[in-house]
Structures are given as structure tokens and as C-alpha cells.
Tab-separated table of C-alpha atoms and ligand atoms in Angstrom:
chain	number	residue	atom	x	y	z
A	1172	MET	CA	0.026	-0.092	-0.015
A	1173	TYR	CA	1.314	3.661	-1.127
A	1174	CYS	CA	1.888	6.310	1.590
A	1175	VAL	CA	2.408	9.552	-0.579
A	1176	ARG	CA	1.909	13.111	-0.093
A	1177	ASN	CA	1.456	16.037	-2.620
A	1178	VAL	CA	3.865	18.876	-2.394
A	1179	THR	CA	2.584	20.653	-5.246
A	1180	GLU	CA	0.284	19.737	-7.858
A	1181	ASP	CA	2.824	17.635	-9.745
A	1182	LEU	CA	5.490	16.856	-7.191
A	1183	TYR	CA	5.002	14.207	-4.514
A	1184	TRP	CA	6.797	13.134	-1.306
A	1185	ILE	CA	7.249	9.206	-1.696
A	1186	GLY	CA	9.551	8.877	1.437
A	1187	ALA	CA	9.190	6.719	4.537
A	1188	ASN	CA	9.827	6.694	8.074
A	1189	ASP	CA	12.050	4.664	10.138
A	1190	ARG	CA	10.815	4.126	13.792
A	1191	ARG	CA	12.965	0.972	14.361
A	1192	LEU	CA	16.373	2.382	14.249
A	1193	SER	CA	17.885	3.045	17.333
A	1194	LEU	CA	21.027	4.705	16.284
A	1195	PHE	CA	21.423	6.940	13.097
A	1196	GLU	CA	24.912	6.473	11.558
A	1197	ASN	CA	25.088	3.939	14.211
A	1198	ILE	CA	26.119	6.308	16.705
A	1199	HIS	CA	23.249	8.712	17.317
A	1200	PRO	CA	20.285	8.008	19.111
A	1201	ILE	CA	16.927	8.557	17.522
A	1202	PRO	CA	14.090	7.697	19.931
A	1203	GLU	CA	11.590	9.136	17.787
A	1204	GLY	CA	12.788	7.724	14.402
A	1205	VAL	CA	13.843	9.552	11.219
A	1206	SER	CA	12.128	10.297	7.903
A	1207	TYR	CA	13.750	9.525	4.756
A	1208	ASN	CA	12.428	11.696	1.973
A	1209	ALA	CA	12.256	11.492	-1.661
A	1210	TYR	CA	10.327	13.158	-4.255
A	1211	VAL	CA	8.882	12.225	-7.596
A	1212	LEU	CA	8.094	15.113	-10.549
A	1213	THR	CA	5.348	14.013	-12.903
A	1214	ASP	CA	5.925	16.237	-15.810
A	1215	GLU	CA	6.246	15.681	-19.536
A	1216	HIS	CA	9.363	13.358	-18.113
A	1217	THR	CA	9.001	11.810	-14.889
A	1218	VAL	CA	11.960	12.647	-12.345
A	1219	LEU	CA	12.779	11.019	-9.239
A	1220	PHE	CA	14.713	13.254	-6.582
A	1221	ASP	CA	16.949	10.898	-4.526
A	1222	THR	CA	16.046	7.654	-3.100
A	1223	ILE	CA	16.105	6.196	0.499
A	1224	ASP	CA	17.614	4.005	3.192
A	1225	TRP	CA	17.305	0.152	2.579
A	1226	SER	CA	15.303	-0.155	5.960
A	1227	ALA	CA	12.187	1.450	4.248
A	1228	CYS	CA	12.936	0.594	0.527
A	1229	ARG	CA	9.864	-1.332	0.271
A	1230	GLN	CA	7.577	1.455	1.118
A	1231	PHE	CA	9.266	3.731	-1.171
A	1232	LEU	CA	8.957	1.428	-4.051
A	1233	GLN	CA	5.531	1.249	-3.658
A	1234	ASN	CA	5.087	4.735	-3.379
A	1235	LEU	CA	7.160	5.306	-6.510
A	1236	GLU	CA	5.101	2.620	-8.200
A	1237	TYR	CA	1.777	4.309	-7.151
A	1238	VAL	CA	2.669	7.866	-8.254
A	1239	LEU	CA	4.186	6.752	-11.868
A	1240	ASP	CA	0.941	4.758	-12.309
A	1241	GLY	CA	2.152	2.701	-15.204
A	1242	ARG	CA	4.474	5.529	-16.456
A	1243	PRO	CA	8.229	4.881	-17.158
A	1244	LEU	CA	10.725	6.623	-14.712
A	1245	ASP	CA	12.707	8.707	-17.124
A	1246	TYR	CA	15.287	10.591	-14.542
A	1247	MET	CA	16.677	10.067	-11.154
A	1248	VAL	CA	18.579	13.104	-9.804
A	1249	ILE	CA	20.784	12.267	-6.850
A	1250	ASN	CA	21.689	15.113	-4.757
A	1251	HIS	CA	23.430	13.155	-2.065
A	1252	LEU	CA	24.586	9.489	-2.221
A	1253	GLU	CA	25.113	8.602	1.304
A	1254	PRO	CA	23.659	5.294	1.910
A	1255	ASP	CA	20.769	6.522	4.071
A	1256	HIS	CA	19.468	8.085	0.761
A	1257	GLY	CA	21.512	6.377	-1.992
A	1258	ALA	CA	21.117	2.549	-0.856
A	1259	SER	CA	17.910	2.151	-2.988
A	1260	ILE	CA	19.544	3.318	-6.131
A	1261	GLU	CA	20.330	-0.067	-7.293
A	1262	GLU	CA	16.846	-1.187	-6.610
A	1263	VAL	CA	15.200	1.638	-8.740
A	1264	LEU	CA	17.749	0.766	-11.532
A	1265	LEU	CA	16.397	-2.938	-11.262
A	1266	ARG	CA	12.844	-1.869	-11.787
A	1267	TYR	CA	13.554	1.103	-14.119
A	1268	PRO	CA	16.365	-0.091	-16.322
A	1269	ASP	CA	16.197	3.002	-18.745
A	1270	VAL	CA	16.287	5.550	-15.970
A	1271	LYS	CA	19.004	8.287	-16.706
A	1272	ILE	CA	20.781	9.470	-13.496
A	1273	ILE	CA	21.859	12.935	-13.090
A	1274	SER	CA	24.495	14.019	-10.618
A	1275	THR	CA	27.897	15.028	-9.925
A	1276	PRO	CA	31.154	13.521	-11.010
A	1277	LYS	CA	32.290	12.889	-7.403
A	1278	ALA	CA	28.849	11.334	-6.633
A	1279	PHE	CA	29.133	8.851	-9.521
A	1280	MET	CA	32.697	8.190	-8.268
A	1281	LEU	CA	31.273	7.341	-4.521
A	1282	MET	CA	28.452	5.111	-6.177
A	1283	ARG	CA	31.421	2.916	-7.758
A	1284	GLN	CA	33.150	2.875	-4.356
A	1285	PHE	CA	29.922	1.569	-2.905
A	1286	ASP	CA	29.671	-0.911	-5.267
A	1287	PHE	CA	26.535	0.338	-6.896
A	1288	HIS	CA	26.242	-0.968	-10.432
A	1289	ILE	CA	25.469	2.120	-12.475
A	1290	ASP	CA	27.843	1.828	-15.339
A	1291	SER	CA	25.412	0.097	-17.923
A	1292	HIS	CA	22.981	2.902	-17.541
A	1293	GLU	CA	22.879	6.772	-18.749
A	1294	LEU	CA	24.779	8.794	-16.349
A	1295	ILE	CA	24.439	12.544	-16.762
A	1296	GLU	CA	27.133	14.463	-15.041
A	1297	VAL	CA	26.191	18.173	-14.113
A	1298	LYS	CA	27.971	20.877	-12.393
A	1299	GLU	CA	27.083	24.023	-10.683
A	1300	GLY	CA	24.735	26.473	-12.676
A	1301	ASP	CA	23.891	23.685	-15.274
A	1302	THR	CA	20.405	23.623	-16.121
A	1303	TYR	CA	17.977	20.839	-17.273
A	1304	SER	CA	14.560	20.621	-18.456
A	1305	PHE	CA	11.907	17.913	-17.745
A	1306	GLY	CA	9.101	19.664	-19.668
A	1307	LYS	CA	7.354	22.344	-17.973
A	1308	HIS	CA	10.004	22.263	-15.173
A	1309	LYS	CA	13.569	23.596	-15.567
A	1310	VAL	CA	15.883	22.993	-12.784
A	1311	THR	CA	19.326	24.240	-12.136
A	1312	PHE	CA	22.076	22.572	-10.113
A	1313	VAL	CA	23.954	24.263	-7.172
A	1314	ALA	CA	27.156	22.386	-5.779
A	1315	ALA	CA	27.035	22.112	-1.831
A	1316	PRO	CA	30.455	20.435	-1.293
A	1317	MET	CA	30.910	19.276	2.265
A	1318	VAL	CA	27.207	19.871	3.316
A	1319	HIS	CA	28.182	17.319	4.564
A	1320	TRP	CA	29.803	15.184	2.144
A	1321	PRO	CA	32.046	16.189	-0.884
A	1322	GLU	CA	29.611	15.188	-3.834
A	1323	ALA	CA	26.538	16.824	-2.388
A	1324	MET	CA	24.384	19.109	-4.395
A	1325	VAL	CA	21.025	21.092	-4.418
A	1326	THR	CA	18.550	21.285	-7.097
A	1327	PHE	CA	16.436	24.193	-7.620
A	1328	ASP	CA	13.354	24.014	-9.763
A	1329	LEU	CA	13.095	27.486	-11.396
A	1330	THR	CA	9.426	26.785	-12.499
A	1331	ASN	CA	7.621	26.323	-9.294
A	1332	GLY	CA	10.482	27.282	-6.800
A	1333	VAL	CA	11.094	24.276	-4.960
A	1334	LEU	CA	14.535	23.772	-3.468
A	1335	PHE	CA	15.608	20.018	-3.216
A	1336	ALA	CA	18.116	20.899	-0.260
A	1337	ALA	CA	20.000	17.365	0.422
A	1338	ASP	CA	20.851	16.955	4.003
A	1339	ALA	CA	20.343	20.835	4.602
A	1340	PHE	CA	17.602	21.960	6.616
A	1341	GLY	CA	16.702	18.137	7.580
A	1342	SER	CA	15.924	16.865	10.965
A	1343	PHE	CA	15.691	13.754	13.183
A	1344	GLY	CA	12.250	12.788	14.029
A	1345	SER	CA	9.772	10.610	12.028
A	1346	LEU	CA	6.665	12.293	10.151
A	1347	ASP	CA	3.691	11.090	11.768
A	1348	GLY	CA	1.371	11.900	8.582
A	1349	LYS	CA	2.154	15.629	8.871
A	1350	LEU	CA	4.744	16.769	6.269
A	1351	PHE	CA	4.991	20.552	6.104
A	1352	ASN	CA	6.286	22.715	8.664
A	1353	ASP	CA	3.131	24.585	8.911
A	1354	GLU	CA	1.270	21.174	9.985
A	1355	VAL	CA	3.318	21.088	13.060
A	1356	ASN	CA	4.554	23.323	15.904
A	1357	PHE	CA	7.890	23.188	14.774
A	1358	ASP	CA	9.498	25.443	17.616
A	1359	ARG	CA	7.656	23.153	20.146
A	1360	ASP	CA	7.948	19.572	18.789
A	1361	TRP	CA	11.063	19.771	16.100
A	1362	ILE	CA	13.492	22.452	16.840
A	1363	ASP	CA	15.336	20.180	19.217
A	1364	HIS	CA	15.283	17.091	16.710
A	1365	ALA	CA	16.451	19.669	14.041
A	1366	ARG	CA	19.372	21.226	16.146
A	1367	ARG	CA	20.583	17.806	17.301
A	1368	TYR	CA	20.554	16.592	13.711
A	1369	TYR	CA	22.400	19.745	11.974
A	1370	THR	CA	24.894	20.178	15.135
A	1371	ASN	CA	26.328	16.470	14.921
A	1372	ILE	CA	25.910	15.512	11.334
A	1373	VAL	CA	26.690	18.755	9.585
A	1374	GLY	CA	28.036	20.880	12.546
A	1375	LYS	CA	31.627	20.547	11.584
A	1376	TYR	CA	31.108	22.251	8.432
A	1377	GLY	CA	29.787	25.580	9.110
A	1378	PRO	CA	31.712	27.317	6.705
A	1379	HIS	CA	30.374	25.325	3.827
A	1380	VAL	CA	26.973	25.930	4.939
A	1381	GLN	CA	27.629	29.595	5.062
A	1382	LEU	CA	28.839	29.234	1.368
A	1383	LEU	CA	25.423	27.432	0.654
A	1384	LEU	CA	23.360	30.299	2.479
A	1385	LYS	CA	25.177	32.810	0.519
A	1386	LYS	CA	24.378	31.193	-2.745
A	1387	ALA	CA	20.517	30.512	-1.344
A	1388	SER	CA	20.352	34.337	-0.405
A	1389	THR	CA	20.619	35.239	-4.150
A	1390	ILE	CA	17.486	33.143	-5.064
A	1391	VAL	CA	15.609	33.464	-1.621
A	1392	ASP	CA	12.494	35.401	-3.193
A	1393	GLN	CA	12.169	32.715	-5.569
A	1394	ILE	CA	12.086	29.658	-3.133
A	1395	ARG	CA	8.547	28.546	-2.294
A	1396	TYR	CA	9.412	25.145	-0.852
A	1397	ILE	CA	12.458	23.678	0.847
A	1398	CYS	CA	12.418	19.868	0.411
A	1399	PRO	CA	15.075	18.317	2.850
A	1400	LEU	CA	16.082	14.672	2.786
A	1401	HIS	CA	14.988	14.315	6.485
A	1402	GLY	CA	12.085	15.781	8.250
A	1403	PRO	CA	9.383	18.269	7.300
A	1404	VAL	CA	9.115	20.195	4.201
A	1405	TRP	CA	9.075	23.945	4.603
A	1406	ARG	CA	6.736	26.308	2.767
A	1407	SER	CA	6.397	29.111	5.106
A	1408	ASP	CA	8.598	31.068	7.432
A	1409	PHE	CA	12.203	30.363	5.876
A	1410	GLY	CA	13.300	33.211	7.927
A	1411	TYR	CA	12.978	31.139	11.138
A	1412	LEU	CA	14.694	28.057	9.644
A	1413	ILE	CA	17.597	30.254	7.926
A	1414	ASP	CA	17.958	32.229	11.174
A	1415	LYS	CA	18.860	29.064	12.986
A	1416	TYR	CA	21.079	27.835	10.299
A	1417	GLN	CA	22.910	31.097	10.506
A	1418	HIS	CA	23.583	30.809	14.227
A	1419	TRP	CA	24.630	26.961	14.011
A	1420	SER	CA	26.886	27.577	10.978
A	1421	THR	CA	28.771	30.411	12.381
A	1422	TYR	CA	29.017	28.858	15.940
A	1423	GLU	CA	27.097	31.611	17.618
A	1424	PRO	CA	24.589	30.825	20.571
A	1425	GLU	CA	20.941	30.900	19.950
A	1426	GLU	CA	20.041	32.169	23.550
A	1427	LYS	CA	21.849	33.567	26.513
A	1428	GLY	CA	21.793	30.454	29.249
A	1429	VAL	CA	23.891	28.240	30.887
A	1430	MET	CA	24.446	24.694	30.473
A	1431	ILE	CA	26.088	22.811	33.521
A	1432	ALA	CA	27.363	19.615	32.207
A	1433	TYR	CA	28.844	17.512	35.361
A	1434	ALA	CA	30.570	14.282	35.566
A	1435	SER	CA	30.190	12.726	39.112
A	1436	MET	CA	31.212	9.410	40.461
A	1437	TYR	CA	29.565	9.781	44.071
A	1438	GLY	CA	27.056	12.467	43.576
A	1439	ASN	CA	29.314	14.947	45.062
A	1440	THR	CA	30.209	17.059	41.867
A	1441	GLU	CA	26.602	16.628	40.867
A	1442	ALA	CA	25.439	18.430	44.409
A	1443	ALA	CA	27.746	21.149	43.414
A	1444	ALA	CA	26.588	21.638	39.964
A	1445	GLY	CA	22.840	21.715	41.617
A	1446	ALA	CA	24.072	24.472	44.087
A	1447	LEU	CA	25.290	26.432	41.346
A	1448	ALA	CA	22.103	26.188	39.102
A	1449	ALA	CA	20.211	27.046	42.061
A	1450	LYS	CA	22.564	30.123	42.798
A	1451	LEU	CA	22.262	31.332	38.988
A	1452	CYS	CA	18.258	31.238	39.068
A	1453	GLU	CA	18.202	32.613	42.650
A	1454	LYS	CA	20.133	35.549	40.816
A	1455	GLY	CA	17.789	35.683	38.319
A	1456	MET	CA	19.445	33.662	35.397
A	1457	THR	CA	16.794	30.829	35.010
A	1458	ASN	CA	17.719	29.698	31.640
A	1459	VAL	CA	19.589	26.928	33.036
A	1460	VAL	CA	19.787	23.115	32.166
A	1461	MET	CA	21.924	20.416	33.812
A	1462	TYR	CA	23.066	17.147	32.324
A	1463	ASP	CA	24.921	14.299	33.703
A	1464	VAL	CA	27.430	13.478	31.098
A	1465	SER	CA	27.373	9.701	32.144
A	1466	ASN	CA	23.822	9.254	31.343
A	1467	THR	CA	23.274	11.982	28.513
A	1468	HIS	CA	24.320	10.576	25.093
A	1469	VAL	CA	26.896	13.120	23.816
A	1470	SER	CA	24.966	14.057	20.705
A	1471	TYR	CA	22.395	15.878	23.083
A	1472	LEU	CA	25.223	17.670	25.087
A	1473	ILE	CA	26.587	18.950	21.823
A	1474	SER	CA	23.078	20.184	20.674
A	1475	GLU	CA	22.709	22.126	23.794
A	1476	THR	CA	26.222	23.484	23.695
A	1477	PHE	CA	25.459	24.841	20.297
A	1478	ARG	CA	22.190	26.294	21.797
A	1479	LEU	CA	23.475	28.329	24.893
A	1480	SER	CA	26.196	30.807	25.330
A	1481	HIS	CA	27.607	29.668	28.629
A	1482	VAL	CA	28.769	26.210	29.529
A	1483	VAL	CA	29.961	24.985	33.120
A	1484	LEU	CA	32.224	21.933	33.092
A	1485	ALA	CA	31.997	20.243	36.355
A	1486	SER	CA	34.315	17.196	36.434
A	1487	VAL	CA	35.971	14.792	38.878
A	1488	THR	CA	39.601	13.813	38.558
A	1489	TYR	CA	39.852	10.248	37.314
A	1490	ASN	CA	43.242	8.465	36.966
A	1491	LEU	CA	44.787	11.893	37.106
A	1492	GLY	CA	42.912	13.092	34.281
A	1493	ILE	CA	39.597	14.295	33.142
A	1494	TYR	CA	36.697	11.928	33.480
A	1495	PRO	CA	36.540	9.900	30.623
A	1496	VAL	CA	32.984	10.800	29.241
A	1497	MET	CA	33.677	14.616	30.058
A	1498	HIS	CA	36.847	14.086	28.016
A	1499	ASN	CA	34.698	12.613	25.197
A	1500	TYR	CA	32.395	15.392	25.279
A	1501	LEU	CA	35.249	17.836	24.895
A	1502	MET	CA	36.700	15.728	22.078
A	1503	ASP	CA	33.429	15.864	20.138
A	1504	MET	CA	33.381	19.755	20.581
A	1505	LYS	CA	36.766	19.833	18.890
A	1506	ALA	CA	35.455	17.303	16.016
A	1507	LEU	CA	32.296	19.430	15.351
A	1508	ASN	CA	34.476	22.843	15.358
A	1509	LEU	CA	32.471	24.237	18.162
A	1510	GLN	CA	33.525	27.837	18.751
A	1511	ASN	CA	32.722	31.136	20.825
A	1512	ARG	CA	31.419	29.858	24.056
A	1513	THR	CA	32.194	30.958	27.665
A	1514	PHE	CA	33.130	28.281	30.278
A	1515	ALA	CA	33.137	28.128	33.829
A	1516	ILE	CA	35.044	25.275	35.661
A	1517	ILE	CA	34.239	23.233	38.691
A	1518	GLU	CA	36.760	20.621	39.508
A	1519	ASN	CA	36.857	17.690	42.270
A	1520	GLY	CA	39.418	15.576	43.260
A	1521	SER	CA	39.982	13.765	46.588
A	1522	TRP	CA	43.945	14.058	46.104
A	1523	ALA	CA	45.875	15.380	43.392
A	1524	CYS	CA	42.914	17.492	41.676
A	1525	LYS	CA	43.750	17.765	38.084
A	1526	SER	CA	40.652	17.905	36.241
A	1527	GLY	CA	40.246	21.833	36.241
A	1528	ASP	CA	43.564	22.580	34.655
A	1529	LEU	CA	43.038	19.824	32.303
A	1530	MET	CA	39.788	21.027	31.015
A	1531	GLU	CA	40.949	24.542	30.751
A	1532	LYS	CA	44.099	23.578	28.794
A	1533	PHE	CA	41.891	21.644	26.269
A	1534	LEU	CA	39.230	24.565	25.989
A	1535	ASN	CA	42.475	26.907	25.326
A	1536	GLU	CA	44.517	24.869	23.305
A	1537	GLU	CA	42.324	22.516	21.332
A	1538	LEU	CA	39.174	24.822	20.526
A	1539	LYS	CA	38.917	27.990	18.953
A	1540	ASN	CA	37.823	31.103	20.357
A	1541	MET	CA	36.743	29.942	23.645
A	1542	THR	CA	36.732	32.038	26.914
A	1543	VAL	CA	37.368	30.559	30.234
A	1544	LEU	CA	36.213	32.555	33.355
A	1545	SER	CA	39.243	32.718	35.750
A	1546	GLN	CA	36.838	32.170	38.437
A	1547	ARG	CA	36.867	28.595	39.423
A	1548	LEU	CA	35.340	26.308	42.270
A	1549	SER	CA	37.836	23.620	43.305
A	1550	LEU	CA	36.496	20.837	45.730
A	1551	ALA	CA	38.275	18.158	47.657
A	1552	SER	CA	35.599	15.082	47.617
A	1553	SER	CA	32.553	17.433	48.568
A	1554	LEU	CA	31.162	20.730	48.720
A	1555	LYS	CA	31.621	22.453	51.985
A	1556	ALA	CA	30.028	25.316	53.749
A	1557	GLU	CA	33.011	27.299	53.482
A	1558	LYS	CA	33.001	27.284	49.874
A	1559	ALA	CA	29.747	29.444	49.813
A	1560	ASN	CA	31.641	32.654	48.931
A	1561	GLU	CA	33.383	30.950	46.008
A	1562	MET	CA	30.273	29.570	44.783
A	1563	GLU	CA	28.808	33.076	44.932
A	1564	ALA	CA	31.619	34.587	42.910
A	1565	LEU	CA	31.374	31.874	40.331
A	1566	ALA	CA	27.617	32.511	39.747
A	1567	ASP	CA	28.266	36.293	39.786
A	1568	ALA	CA	31.234	35.901	37.120
A	1569	ILE	CA	28.820	33.884	34.923
A	1570	ILE	CA	26.277	36.223	35.113
A	1571	GLU	CA	28.451	39.200	34.617
A	1572	SER	CA	30.467	37.850	31.611
A	1573	MET	CA	26.660	37.007	30.071
A	1574	ALA	CA	25.636	40.934	30.758
A	1575	GLU	CA	29.141	42.086	28.812
A	1576	GLN	CA	28.043	40.028	25.661
A	1577	LYS	CA	25.730	41.224	22.876
B	2905	FEO	FE1	21.127	11.934	5.528
B	2905	FEO	FE2	24.186	12.842	4.821
B	2905	FEO	O1	22.711	11.522	4.655
């Protein structure tokens, strides 16, 4: 049975959801699943825009067959061939052997690397600025290298203003029938999925996203729909989405607020983190969130770190080093190129307390444009009453630095 939605009169969403996959890319938890989006245009020629993951291939093929309604499939445009999209390319080729594939030379190279058998089919290589007509609809191709793979491109339909955006503007989360951004409460129900998707999957490549945004800005008044490969299709409120992408891709925080990430073995460092949170709120800074790094997947920590302006790292010393899961979080910040945050440090050690110096050294030497407040709270095993003044001073330093920022 098919499950399709019209995007426009002659463009159909024919994707599918995967609610069974627990780890996207076998690393990021997706408790609410993910959608793989593909689209078919039924012009004088029929055109498939991207395919989907193996896991939902059957649904996708049924959708494709239904929309084609006996017509042949003439073209397949591959904007992004990473296997969560490209894995079904060969299945399409088997069923529609005369289909011509339109993509970038790098994508064809990668298809061969993945052992997709494409070479007995007609391959049409395109590059930045090329155009192609399918009948009424004329499209142009825009290179989007490293957003977030090297072969990626986006396709813009000059006739109806549809932007096929590949992974850009995508999101974790499955679609429960609702396809368009104006059918959901995106800011309430989707933004955390979208942020965690962007920051962990594409986050490293902010400068490349900036280049794509720059290209998009030249046609923004012509864009009517943004069709990403995951999550809702956008047909309104583009400014909201582009503003988020602007913040994320320039590594600027969305909000003034404090994330307290703590690593605690027996609850004492956690107690200090909790006391600081209460002190900040008492002083009027209530945009405070706390995360136990041992019990929070690092993808969530990264997403929140992209959102907020200030981060408190509270860590025990472990084997004379930083607690391993806290270290992993720091390493992920580095891998994802995170910048421009203000940090405060709480360290703990029952003897030879090292974690504070080591975290500060990492922030200063391994990451870019990070500010570490000089006020630090050092604990010997537990938080004692005599540390009240230091706690007060730490909260004040965080709030003062926030006030100094734009
Ligand atoms: Fe959704 Fe880069 O694949």
C-alpha cells in the first residue's frame, strides 16, 4: 500500500519513516525515528529526486510505483548519495532500467566505491549552474560540497520554486502523517530534533553551510518550498529556519543561558552543580539546564552546547585526568568545530585534583575562540559550607560575563 503526499500539484513526497532504527549512523540515538524523504515530479518526463535507506525501501518502491501509475521513470536526480539515501539506487535501476541518472562526477565516483552497479545506465554529469528541462519544469544544479559530504549538490526548480536541499535543513524525527512545517508546531516539537541533527551531522562544516546560505540568499525570493532529505518540508517561515542555520553555521549561540555538564562518581560533583544552578536562578538567570554526562548521549550535549552561550564543566579527576565521558564530550566539541562559548569550571579531586587545569588547557589549546572564566570552584571530595563565597563569586562571574555579551 502506498503512503504519499502531494508537495505541489505535480510533485509528490514518496519517502518513508524508520521508527525501528535506534542509532542513526550507528552512533546517534533517534528515539523518535527519522524520515527519509524522496520526491517524484510527474512532468512530461518523470523525475525521481533521491532514493532512501534500505530499511524502508519496500514502502518507497510502492510509493514510486503508485505515483508513476504505469509511466516509465525517465530520470533520477541524486543530490546526495550517502547510503541513508543512496542505498536504494540499485533497486530503482533494477525496476526502471532505462532511467537516466543525473548527479555530480564525485557522486558517480562514490557510487562505484559503494559498489552500486550504475555503469550500464546513462549517467548525466552536472556541475554548478547547469540547467535541465523535464518539460514544464526547468531545474538548475547548485554545488554544496561538504554539506556534509563532498559530492553533495542541491537542485532548484526554477518553475515552481522548489529547492531540493539534500541534508541541509533536515531533521531527526519521523513524520506522523504531517509533512509540512505549517502542519506541526516546529518550535515546540521539532527544533530540538533539527538542532541535534544539524549540530552532530553537519556541525563541523559551518563554513561550507555559510557558502550554501550565501548562494541561497541570491534566490531566496524565488524559493517556495524547501524539500530536505529528512524531516518536514518547508513552505513558510523560511526566515525562522535560516536564522537557526545562520547561528549554527557561524557557531554563535541562539540564547543566553547556562548549560551545566557534570561528571560525578558519587554525587558530590553533582551536588555542587545543582547548588550552582540554584544560585544562578536565585540571581535571576533561570535559563539553566543540567546534564549528567554519564547518562546523556553526547549528541544531546553537543546540541545544547550549540544552543546556549555559557557552559559550566564540572568534573571529577579520574586517573589523574579528566573523567572519560567528559573528555569524550570535549573531544566531540573539537571534532564538530564548536567555537565562541564561555566556560566556567568546577573541579573535584579527593587527592591530586587535576581536572580543572586539564579542562582549561583543552578549551584554550584544542578549541577555537573559547573564553574560560578565571573564577573556578575547586572541591576536595565534597562541597563544604566554607565554599559558599566561592560559589557566589562563580555565579556572579557567569552572570557578569553574560551581561557583557551582546
Ligand atoms: Fe542523510 Fe548525509 O545523509
